[in-house]
XYZ file of C-alpha atoms in Angstrom:
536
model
C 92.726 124.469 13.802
C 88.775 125.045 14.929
C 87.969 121.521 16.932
C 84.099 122.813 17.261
C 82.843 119.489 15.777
C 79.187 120.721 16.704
C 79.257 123.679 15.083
C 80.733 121.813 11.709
C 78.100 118.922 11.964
C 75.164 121.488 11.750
C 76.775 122.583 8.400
C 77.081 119.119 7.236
C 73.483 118.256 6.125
C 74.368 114.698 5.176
C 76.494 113.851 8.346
C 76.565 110.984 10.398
C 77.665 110.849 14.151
C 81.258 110.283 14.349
C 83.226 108.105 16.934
C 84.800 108.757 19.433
C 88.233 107.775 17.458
C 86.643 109.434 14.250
C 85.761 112.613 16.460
C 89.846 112.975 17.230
C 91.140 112.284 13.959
C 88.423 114.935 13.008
C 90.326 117.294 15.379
C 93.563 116.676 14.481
C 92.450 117.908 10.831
C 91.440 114.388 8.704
C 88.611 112.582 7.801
C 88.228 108.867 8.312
C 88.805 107.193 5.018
C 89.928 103.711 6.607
C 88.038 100.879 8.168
C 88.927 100.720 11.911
C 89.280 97.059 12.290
C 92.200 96.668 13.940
C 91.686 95.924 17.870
C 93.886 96.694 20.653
C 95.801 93.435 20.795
C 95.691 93.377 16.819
C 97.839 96.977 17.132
C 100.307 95.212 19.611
C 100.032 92.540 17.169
C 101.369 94.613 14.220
C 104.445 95.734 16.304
C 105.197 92.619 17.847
C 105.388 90.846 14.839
C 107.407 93.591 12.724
C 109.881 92.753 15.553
C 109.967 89.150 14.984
C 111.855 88.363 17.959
C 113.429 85.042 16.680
C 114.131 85.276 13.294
C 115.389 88.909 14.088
C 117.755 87.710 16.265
C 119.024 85.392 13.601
C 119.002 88.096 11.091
C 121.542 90.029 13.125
C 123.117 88.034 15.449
C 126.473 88.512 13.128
C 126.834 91.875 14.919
C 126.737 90.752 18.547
C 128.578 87.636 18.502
C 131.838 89.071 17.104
C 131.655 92.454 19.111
C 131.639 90.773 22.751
C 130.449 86.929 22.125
C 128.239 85.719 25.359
C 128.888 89.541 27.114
C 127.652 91.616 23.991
C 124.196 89.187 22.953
C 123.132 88.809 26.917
C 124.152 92.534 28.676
C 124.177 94.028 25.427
C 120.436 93.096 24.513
C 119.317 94.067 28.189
C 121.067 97.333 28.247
C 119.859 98.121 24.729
C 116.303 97.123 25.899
C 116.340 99.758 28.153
C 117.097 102.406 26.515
C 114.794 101.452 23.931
C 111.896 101.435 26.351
C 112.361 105.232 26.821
C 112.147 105.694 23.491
C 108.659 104.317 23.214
C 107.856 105.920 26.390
C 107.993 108.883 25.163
C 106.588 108.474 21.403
C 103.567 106.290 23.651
C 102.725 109.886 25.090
C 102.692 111.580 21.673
C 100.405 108.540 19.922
C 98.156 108.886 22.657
C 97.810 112.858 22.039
C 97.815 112.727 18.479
C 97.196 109.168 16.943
C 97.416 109.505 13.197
C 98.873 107.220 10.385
C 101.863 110.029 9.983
C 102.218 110.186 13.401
C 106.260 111.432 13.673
C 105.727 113.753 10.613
C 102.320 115.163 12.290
C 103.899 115.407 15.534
C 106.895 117.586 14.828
C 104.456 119.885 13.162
C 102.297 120.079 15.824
C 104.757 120.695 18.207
C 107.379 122.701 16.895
C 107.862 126.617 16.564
C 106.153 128.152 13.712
C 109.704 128.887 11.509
C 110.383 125.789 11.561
C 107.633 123.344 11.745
C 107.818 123.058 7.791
C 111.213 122.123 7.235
C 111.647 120.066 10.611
C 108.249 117.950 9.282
C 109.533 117.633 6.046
C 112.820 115.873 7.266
C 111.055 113.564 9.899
C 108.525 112.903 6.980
C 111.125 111.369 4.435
C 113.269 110.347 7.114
C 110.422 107.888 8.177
C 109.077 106.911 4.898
C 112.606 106.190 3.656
C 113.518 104.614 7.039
C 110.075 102.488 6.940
C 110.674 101.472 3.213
C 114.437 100.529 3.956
C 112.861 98.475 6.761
C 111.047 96.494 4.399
C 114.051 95.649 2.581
C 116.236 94.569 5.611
C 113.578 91.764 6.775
C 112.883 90.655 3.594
C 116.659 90.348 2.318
C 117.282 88.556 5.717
C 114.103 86.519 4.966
C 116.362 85.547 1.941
C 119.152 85.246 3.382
C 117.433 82.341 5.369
C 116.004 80.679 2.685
C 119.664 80.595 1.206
C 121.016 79.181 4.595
C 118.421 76.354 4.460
C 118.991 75.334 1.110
C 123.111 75.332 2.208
C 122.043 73.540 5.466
C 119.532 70.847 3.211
C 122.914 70.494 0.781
C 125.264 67.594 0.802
C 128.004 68.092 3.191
C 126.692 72.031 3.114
C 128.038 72.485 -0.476
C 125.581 74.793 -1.255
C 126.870 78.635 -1.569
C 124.255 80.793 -3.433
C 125.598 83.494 -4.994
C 123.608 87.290 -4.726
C 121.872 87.285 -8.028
C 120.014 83.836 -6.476
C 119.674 85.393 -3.460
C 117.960 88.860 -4.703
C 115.692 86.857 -7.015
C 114.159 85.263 -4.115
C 114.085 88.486 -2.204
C 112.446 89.765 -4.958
C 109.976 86.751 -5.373
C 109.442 87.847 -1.323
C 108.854 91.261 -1.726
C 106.229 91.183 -4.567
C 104.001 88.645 -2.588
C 103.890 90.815 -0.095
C 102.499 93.452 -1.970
C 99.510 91.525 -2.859
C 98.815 90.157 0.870
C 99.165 93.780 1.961
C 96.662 95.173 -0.727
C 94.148 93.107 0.995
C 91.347 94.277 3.006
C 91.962 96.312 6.259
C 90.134 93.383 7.957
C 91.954 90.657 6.684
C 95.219 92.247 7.438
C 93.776 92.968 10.728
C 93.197 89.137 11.567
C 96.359 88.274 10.370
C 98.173 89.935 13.049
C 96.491 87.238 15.467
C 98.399 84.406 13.479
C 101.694 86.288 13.625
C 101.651 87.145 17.463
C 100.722 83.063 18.319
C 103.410 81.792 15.826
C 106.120 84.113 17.211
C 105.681 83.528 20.684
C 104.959 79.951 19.779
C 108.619 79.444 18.184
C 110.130 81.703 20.618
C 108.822 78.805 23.980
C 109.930 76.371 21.061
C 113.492 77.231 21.203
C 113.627 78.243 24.790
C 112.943 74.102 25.680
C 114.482 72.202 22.840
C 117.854 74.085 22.453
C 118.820 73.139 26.117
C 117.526 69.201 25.755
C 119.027 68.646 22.249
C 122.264 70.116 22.704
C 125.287 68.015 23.364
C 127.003 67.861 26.418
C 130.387 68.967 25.071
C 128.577 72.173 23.311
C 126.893 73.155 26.489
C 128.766 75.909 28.497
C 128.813 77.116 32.023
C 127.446 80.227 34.021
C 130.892 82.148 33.946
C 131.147 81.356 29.892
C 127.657 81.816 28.604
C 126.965 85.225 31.251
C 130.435 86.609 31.779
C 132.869 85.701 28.645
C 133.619 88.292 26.063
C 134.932 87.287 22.648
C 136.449 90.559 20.452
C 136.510 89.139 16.529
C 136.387 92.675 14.902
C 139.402 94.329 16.841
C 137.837 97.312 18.034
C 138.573 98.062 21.771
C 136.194 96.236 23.904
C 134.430 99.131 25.419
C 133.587 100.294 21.741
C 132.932 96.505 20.543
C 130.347 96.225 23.224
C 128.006 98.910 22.010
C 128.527 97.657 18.700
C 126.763 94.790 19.586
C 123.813 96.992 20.578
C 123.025 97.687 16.692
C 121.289 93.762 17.478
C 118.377 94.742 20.098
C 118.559 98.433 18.203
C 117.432 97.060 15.138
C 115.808 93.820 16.230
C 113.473 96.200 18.328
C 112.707 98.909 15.886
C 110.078 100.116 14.019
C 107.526 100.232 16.563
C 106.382 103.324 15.011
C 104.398 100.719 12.795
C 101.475 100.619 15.742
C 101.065 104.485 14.974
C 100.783 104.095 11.146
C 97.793 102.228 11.837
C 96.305 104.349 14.525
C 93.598 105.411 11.635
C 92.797 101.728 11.240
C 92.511 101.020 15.061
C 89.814 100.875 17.400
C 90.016 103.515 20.622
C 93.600 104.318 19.207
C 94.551 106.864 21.235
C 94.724 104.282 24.509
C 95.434 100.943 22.171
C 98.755 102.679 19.716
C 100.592 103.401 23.095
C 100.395 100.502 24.975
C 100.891 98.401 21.791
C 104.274 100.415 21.592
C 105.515 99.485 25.277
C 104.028 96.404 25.626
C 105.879 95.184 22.118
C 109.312 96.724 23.285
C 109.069 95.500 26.794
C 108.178 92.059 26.221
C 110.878 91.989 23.263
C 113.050 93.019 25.954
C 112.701 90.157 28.384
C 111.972 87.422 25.847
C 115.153 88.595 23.864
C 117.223 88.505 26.886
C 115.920 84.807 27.551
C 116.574 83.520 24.365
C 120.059 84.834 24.105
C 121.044 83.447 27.614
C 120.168 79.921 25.724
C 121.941 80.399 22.875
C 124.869 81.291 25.324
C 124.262 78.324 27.016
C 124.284 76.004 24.088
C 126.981 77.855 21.502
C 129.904 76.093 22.192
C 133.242 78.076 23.491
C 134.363 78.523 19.888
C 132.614 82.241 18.709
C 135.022 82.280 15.299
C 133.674 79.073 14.108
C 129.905 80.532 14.554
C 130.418 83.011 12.426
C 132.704 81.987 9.710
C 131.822 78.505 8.146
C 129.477 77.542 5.084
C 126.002 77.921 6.705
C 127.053 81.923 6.773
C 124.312 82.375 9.566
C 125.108 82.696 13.583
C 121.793 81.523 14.571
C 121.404 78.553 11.901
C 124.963 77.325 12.879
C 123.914 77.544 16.422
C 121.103 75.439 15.748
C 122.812 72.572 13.593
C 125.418 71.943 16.175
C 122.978 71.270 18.481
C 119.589 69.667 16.156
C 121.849 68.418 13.093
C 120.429 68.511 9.288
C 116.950 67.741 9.651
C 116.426 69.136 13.376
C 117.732 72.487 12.258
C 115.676 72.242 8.896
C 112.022 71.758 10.965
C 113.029 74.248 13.350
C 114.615 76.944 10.670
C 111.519 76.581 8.088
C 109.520 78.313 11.231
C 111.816 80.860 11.702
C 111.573 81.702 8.203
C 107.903 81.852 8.060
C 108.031 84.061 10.808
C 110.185 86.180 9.206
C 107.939 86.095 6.171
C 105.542 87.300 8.461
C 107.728 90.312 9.615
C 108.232 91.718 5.702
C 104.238 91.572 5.482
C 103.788 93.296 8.582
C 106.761 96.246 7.878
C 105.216 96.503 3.980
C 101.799 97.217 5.332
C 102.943 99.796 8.389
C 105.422 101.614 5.541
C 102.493 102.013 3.005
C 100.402 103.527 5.531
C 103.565 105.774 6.271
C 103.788 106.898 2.166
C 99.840 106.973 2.265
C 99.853 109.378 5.113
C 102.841 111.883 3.431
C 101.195 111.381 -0.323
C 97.222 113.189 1.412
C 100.050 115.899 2.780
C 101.260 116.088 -0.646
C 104.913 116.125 0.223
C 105.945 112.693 -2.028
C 106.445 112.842 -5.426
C 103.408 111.694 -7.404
C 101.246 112.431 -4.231
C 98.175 113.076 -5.984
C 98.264 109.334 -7.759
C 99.604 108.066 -4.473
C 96.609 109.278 -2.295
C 94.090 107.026 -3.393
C 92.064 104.314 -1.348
C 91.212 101.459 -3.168
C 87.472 101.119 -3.748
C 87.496 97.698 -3.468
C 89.472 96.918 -0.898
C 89.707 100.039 1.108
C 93.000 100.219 1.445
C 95.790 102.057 -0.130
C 97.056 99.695 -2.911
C 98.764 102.288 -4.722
C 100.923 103.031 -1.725
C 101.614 99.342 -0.563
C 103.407 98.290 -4.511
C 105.111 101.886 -4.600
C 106.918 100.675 -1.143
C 107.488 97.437 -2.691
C 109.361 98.810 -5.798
C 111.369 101.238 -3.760
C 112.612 98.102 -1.125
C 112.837 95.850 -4.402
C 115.282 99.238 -5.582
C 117.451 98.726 -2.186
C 117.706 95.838 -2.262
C 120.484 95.924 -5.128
C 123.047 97.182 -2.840
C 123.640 93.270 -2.083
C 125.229 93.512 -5.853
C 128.257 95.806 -4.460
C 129.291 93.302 -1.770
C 128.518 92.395 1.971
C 129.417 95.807 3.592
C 126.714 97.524 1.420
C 123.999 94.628 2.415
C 124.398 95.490 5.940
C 123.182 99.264 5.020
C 120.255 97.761 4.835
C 119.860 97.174 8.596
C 121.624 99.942 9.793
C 119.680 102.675 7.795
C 116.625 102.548 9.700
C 118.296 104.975 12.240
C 116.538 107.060 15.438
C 116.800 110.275 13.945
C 112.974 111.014 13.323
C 111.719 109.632 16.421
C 114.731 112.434 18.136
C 112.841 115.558 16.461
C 108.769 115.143 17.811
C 109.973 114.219 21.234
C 112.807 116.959 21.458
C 110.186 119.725 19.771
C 107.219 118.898 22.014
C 109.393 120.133 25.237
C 111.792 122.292 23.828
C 108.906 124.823 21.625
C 105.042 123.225 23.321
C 105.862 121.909 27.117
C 103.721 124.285 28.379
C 101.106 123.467 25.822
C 101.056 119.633 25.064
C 98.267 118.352 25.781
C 98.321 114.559 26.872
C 96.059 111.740 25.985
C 95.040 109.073 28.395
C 98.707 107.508 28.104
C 101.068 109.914 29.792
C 104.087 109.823 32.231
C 103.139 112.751 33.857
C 106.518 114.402 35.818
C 107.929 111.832 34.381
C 108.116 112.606 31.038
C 111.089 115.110 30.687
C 113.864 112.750 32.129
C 112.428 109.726 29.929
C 112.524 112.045 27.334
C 116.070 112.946 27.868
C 117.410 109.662 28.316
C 115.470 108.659 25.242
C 117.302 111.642 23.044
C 121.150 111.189 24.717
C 120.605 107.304 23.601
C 119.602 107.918 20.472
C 122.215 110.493 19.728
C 124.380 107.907 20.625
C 123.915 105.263 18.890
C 123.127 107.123 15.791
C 127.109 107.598 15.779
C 128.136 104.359 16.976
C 126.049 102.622 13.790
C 127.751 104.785 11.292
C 131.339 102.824 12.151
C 132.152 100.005 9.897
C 132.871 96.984 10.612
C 136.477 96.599 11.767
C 139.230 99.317 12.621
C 140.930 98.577 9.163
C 138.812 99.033 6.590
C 138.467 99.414 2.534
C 136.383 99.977 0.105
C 134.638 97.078 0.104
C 134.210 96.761 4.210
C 132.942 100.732 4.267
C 130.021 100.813 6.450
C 127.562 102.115 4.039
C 124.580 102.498 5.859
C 126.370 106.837 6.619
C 126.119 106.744 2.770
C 122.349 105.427 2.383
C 121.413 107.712 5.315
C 123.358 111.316 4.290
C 122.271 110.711 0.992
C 118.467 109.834 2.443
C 118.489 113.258 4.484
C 120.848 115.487 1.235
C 117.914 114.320 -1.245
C 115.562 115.331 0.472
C 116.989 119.107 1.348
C 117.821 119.219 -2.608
C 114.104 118.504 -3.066
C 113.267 120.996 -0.407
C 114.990 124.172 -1.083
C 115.131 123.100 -5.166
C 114.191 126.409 -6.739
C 111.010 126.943 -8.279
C 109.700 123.282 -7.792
C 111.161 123.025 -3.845
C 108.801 121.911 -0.864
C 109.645 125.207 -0.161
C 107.937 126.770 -2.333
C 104.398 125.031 -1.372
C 104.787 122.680 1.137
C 103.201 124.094 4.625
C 102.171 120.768 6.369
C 99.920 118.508 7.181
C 96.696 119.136 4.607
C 93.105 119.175 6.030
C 90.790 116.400 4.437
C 88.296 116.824 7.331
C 85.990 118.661 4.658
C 85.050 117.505 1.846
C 86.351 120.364 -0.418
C 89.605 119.835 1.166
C 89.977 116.398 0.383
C 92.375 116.927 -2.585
C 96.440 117.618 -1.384
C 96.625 120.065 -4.067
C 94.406 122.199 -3.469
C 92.917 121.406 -0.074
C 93.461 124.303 3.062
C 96.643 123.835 5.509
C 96.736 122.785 8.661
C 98.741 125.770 9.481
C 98.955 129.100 10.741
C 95.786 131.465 11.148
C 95.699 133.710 7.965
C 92.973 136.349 7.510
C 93.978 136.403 4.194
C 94.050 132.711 2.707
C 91.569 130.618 5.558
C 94.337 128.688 6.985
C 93.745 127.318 10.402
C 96.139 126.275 13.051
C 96.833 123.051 13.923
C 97.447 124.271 17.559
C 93.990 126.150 18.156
């Protein structure tokens, strides 16, 4: 693509100076059609709250405390942590070089060889979007899941046992009002990430000093329990069990992509997206690894008992031993706010995500899907199509438990593997960083980052327990294959394929290529049709 933004403002007869931020997204081949409102610790804000420490740590503290006990949620979470911190190492380098709401999609693009940049974007494109919406619906259905666990906890004598139709109706109740917070304006939304940082750190220090003082003597454990003893529930072996309890931290932090979805909202994105992305994932990483060395502390010896009884929550059981009824009530209805918080902030970073494919035209319905609301400046379309497609998932809690757990599992690595393998194996002699960069160091991150999430890719797809059914199938291989199959069916369908029309990321820089359907390609230089590349 031709960066001369001089020569293109002398055309432009009713142009305005652009920003430094507006000036790069110019570059990279789009025009700014958000409000940047969002400021650097607003961006970490967005991240830090989609990761919810807490009341993520509640939602799937199920997988941890079976698969190890004490070993699997302290070591496990730190081990995890690390690893994960590569990962955003290396996407922190991209963000910074190309900061744009598609971000992953744009990247592999950019970066990869010419024959295969439009099938490799394509993949990392719904990959992302169905990842991000799927994200949505694993908060929110744990959000409900909470709710349910309070109203068992506020029962007599825990009586309470709401069935999934109860439980999907309030997810459902969940889901639609966050469609209309996240169809607010970009500034509003923007503020509201200040609330959601203060309220998670603010519960996180909550729990960190009241667990220890309230919890009974005889439920308090020692060094050598709560740091060194390993409980095996499932019956896998325990060198397998332990890296199943790394699906906790894997999931817990996730979806820092979200910072980049906003990049086009941000101020001075290109230095704010990256360190948003590290600084979320490594103070996740410490804080995480405190809290769980409390819960250790204050669990009790008995690991069977916290995970099968009538509250049917790790965390909330945790908490009543120690609090009772009303002490676990106060404490819980702040975890599930925060939670709350967490769908609002995933809903809003996923509609950016569909907004983003729909102006490259690659979604279904793009061209109704690209729109910016002219009241609110923001992409409402976008934000309730993401809400119906998480409200869709969400009725996998109808075919039983194993199918429910999809839901957190599905949000996998795969398209954050594919920009950060391209950009060294096809442009390492070409990349060219932004002010974030590891410098030598980038390669070996890189390659740690890949190996680990090859890994665990494979280790999520096991189900639960050696011996399994039907009904205990891990289904989240199912949602996943049939994620990536769908979308090479709608790829190489005949005729009406992406293969047939779909070359990439679509200029909008220009005004006569604002429309996706008919707007020039970021692509390969062609004498014959005007397309530019993205790479020039």
């Amino acid at each position: 693509m031709t960066d001369n933004l001089a020569t293109e403002s002398k055309s432009d007869k009713t142009s305005v100076p652009l920003t430094a931020d507006e000036q790069l997204l110019h570059s990279l081949g789009y025009k700014q059609e958000f409000k940047r409102e969002f400021t650097a610790f607003e961006v970490f804000g967005i991240a830090f709250s989609i990761i919810g420490l807490l009341p993520s740590i509640a939602s799937v503290l199920f997988y941890a405390v079976p698969n190890g006990g004490p070993v699997g949620m302290v070591w496990g979470w730190l081990a995890a942590s690390c690893f994960i911190l590569t990962i955003g190492l290396s996407m922190a380098e991209l963000a910074s070089a190309a900061p744009t709401s598609g971000g992953l999609y744009f990247w592999t693009y950019k970066y990869a060889s010419p024959r295969t940049r439009n099938l490799l974007c394509w993949l990392v494109g719904y990959a992302n979007t169905t990842g991000s919406i799927s994200a949505v619906a694993s908060i929110d259905w744990g959000c409900a899941v909470q709710i349910m666990a309070a109203a068992t906890i506020g029962s007599k004598d825990q009586a309470f046992v709401p069935t999934a139709g109860q439980t999907y109706l309030v997810y459902l109740a969940i889901i639609i009002s966050h469609a209309f917070i996240c169809s607010l304006a970009t500034r509003t939304l923007a503020r509201l990430q200040n609330l959601y940082v203060i309220l998670n750190i603010a519960l996180c220090v909550a729990l960190l000093i009241v667990l220890p003082v309230m919890t009974p003597k005889s439920l308090k454990n020692d060094a050598s329990f709560a740091l060194g003893n390993f409980t095996n529930l499932n019956g896998w072996p325990n060198g397998f069990a332990f890296f199943l309890s790394w699906l906790a931290p894997a999931w817990t932090i996730g979806a820092f992509d979200s910072s980049v979805h906003i990049s086009e909202e941000a101020t001075n994105a290109a230095t704010a997206v990256p360190w948003a992305i590290v600084g979320a994932i490594s103070i996740s990483g410490i804080l995480g690894t405190a809290m769980n060395i409390v819960l250790t502390f204050c669990s009790g010896t008995d690991m069977e008992s916290i995970v099968d009884n009538s509250i049917g929550q790790p965390m909330a059981t945790i908490i009543f031993n120690s609090l009772g009824s009303r002490g676990t009530l106060a404490l819980w209805s702040v975890i599930v706010i925060v939670q709350y918080m967490m769908g609002s902030s995933m809903l809003l970073a996923a509609s950016r995500q569909t907004f983003a494919f729909s102006r490259d035209g690659a979604l279904p319905f793009s061209r109704y899907m690209y729109s910016i609301n002219a009241y609110t400046k923001t992409p409402v379309n976008t934000v309730w199509f993401a809400g119906f497609l998480a409200a869709v998932l969400g009725l996998l809690a109808f075919a039983g438990a194993s199918a429910t757990n999809a839901l957190f599992s599905v949000y996998t690595k795969i398209q954050y593997s594919i920009p950060i393998a391209v950009r060294f194996i096809y442009s390492r002699d070409t990349f060219q960083p932004g002010p974030f960069s590891l410098g030598r160091w980038s390669l070996p991150v890189a390659v740690i980052a890949i190996g680990f999430m090859t890994f665990i890719n494979i280790i999520f797809f096991f189900p639960t327990t050696p011996q399994t059914d039907t009904q205990d199938m891990n289904y989240s291989v199912v949602v996943m294959s049939g994620a990536i199959i769908g979308s090479l069916i709608w790829y190489y369908l005949p005729h009406y394929g992406g293969v047939n029309w779909f070359q990439g990321p679509i200029r909008t820089a220009e005004e006569k290529t604002s429309n996706p359907t008919s707007g020039t390609i970021i692509g390969e230089a062609d004498e014959k049709n005007g397309k530019e590349s993205i790479s020039d």
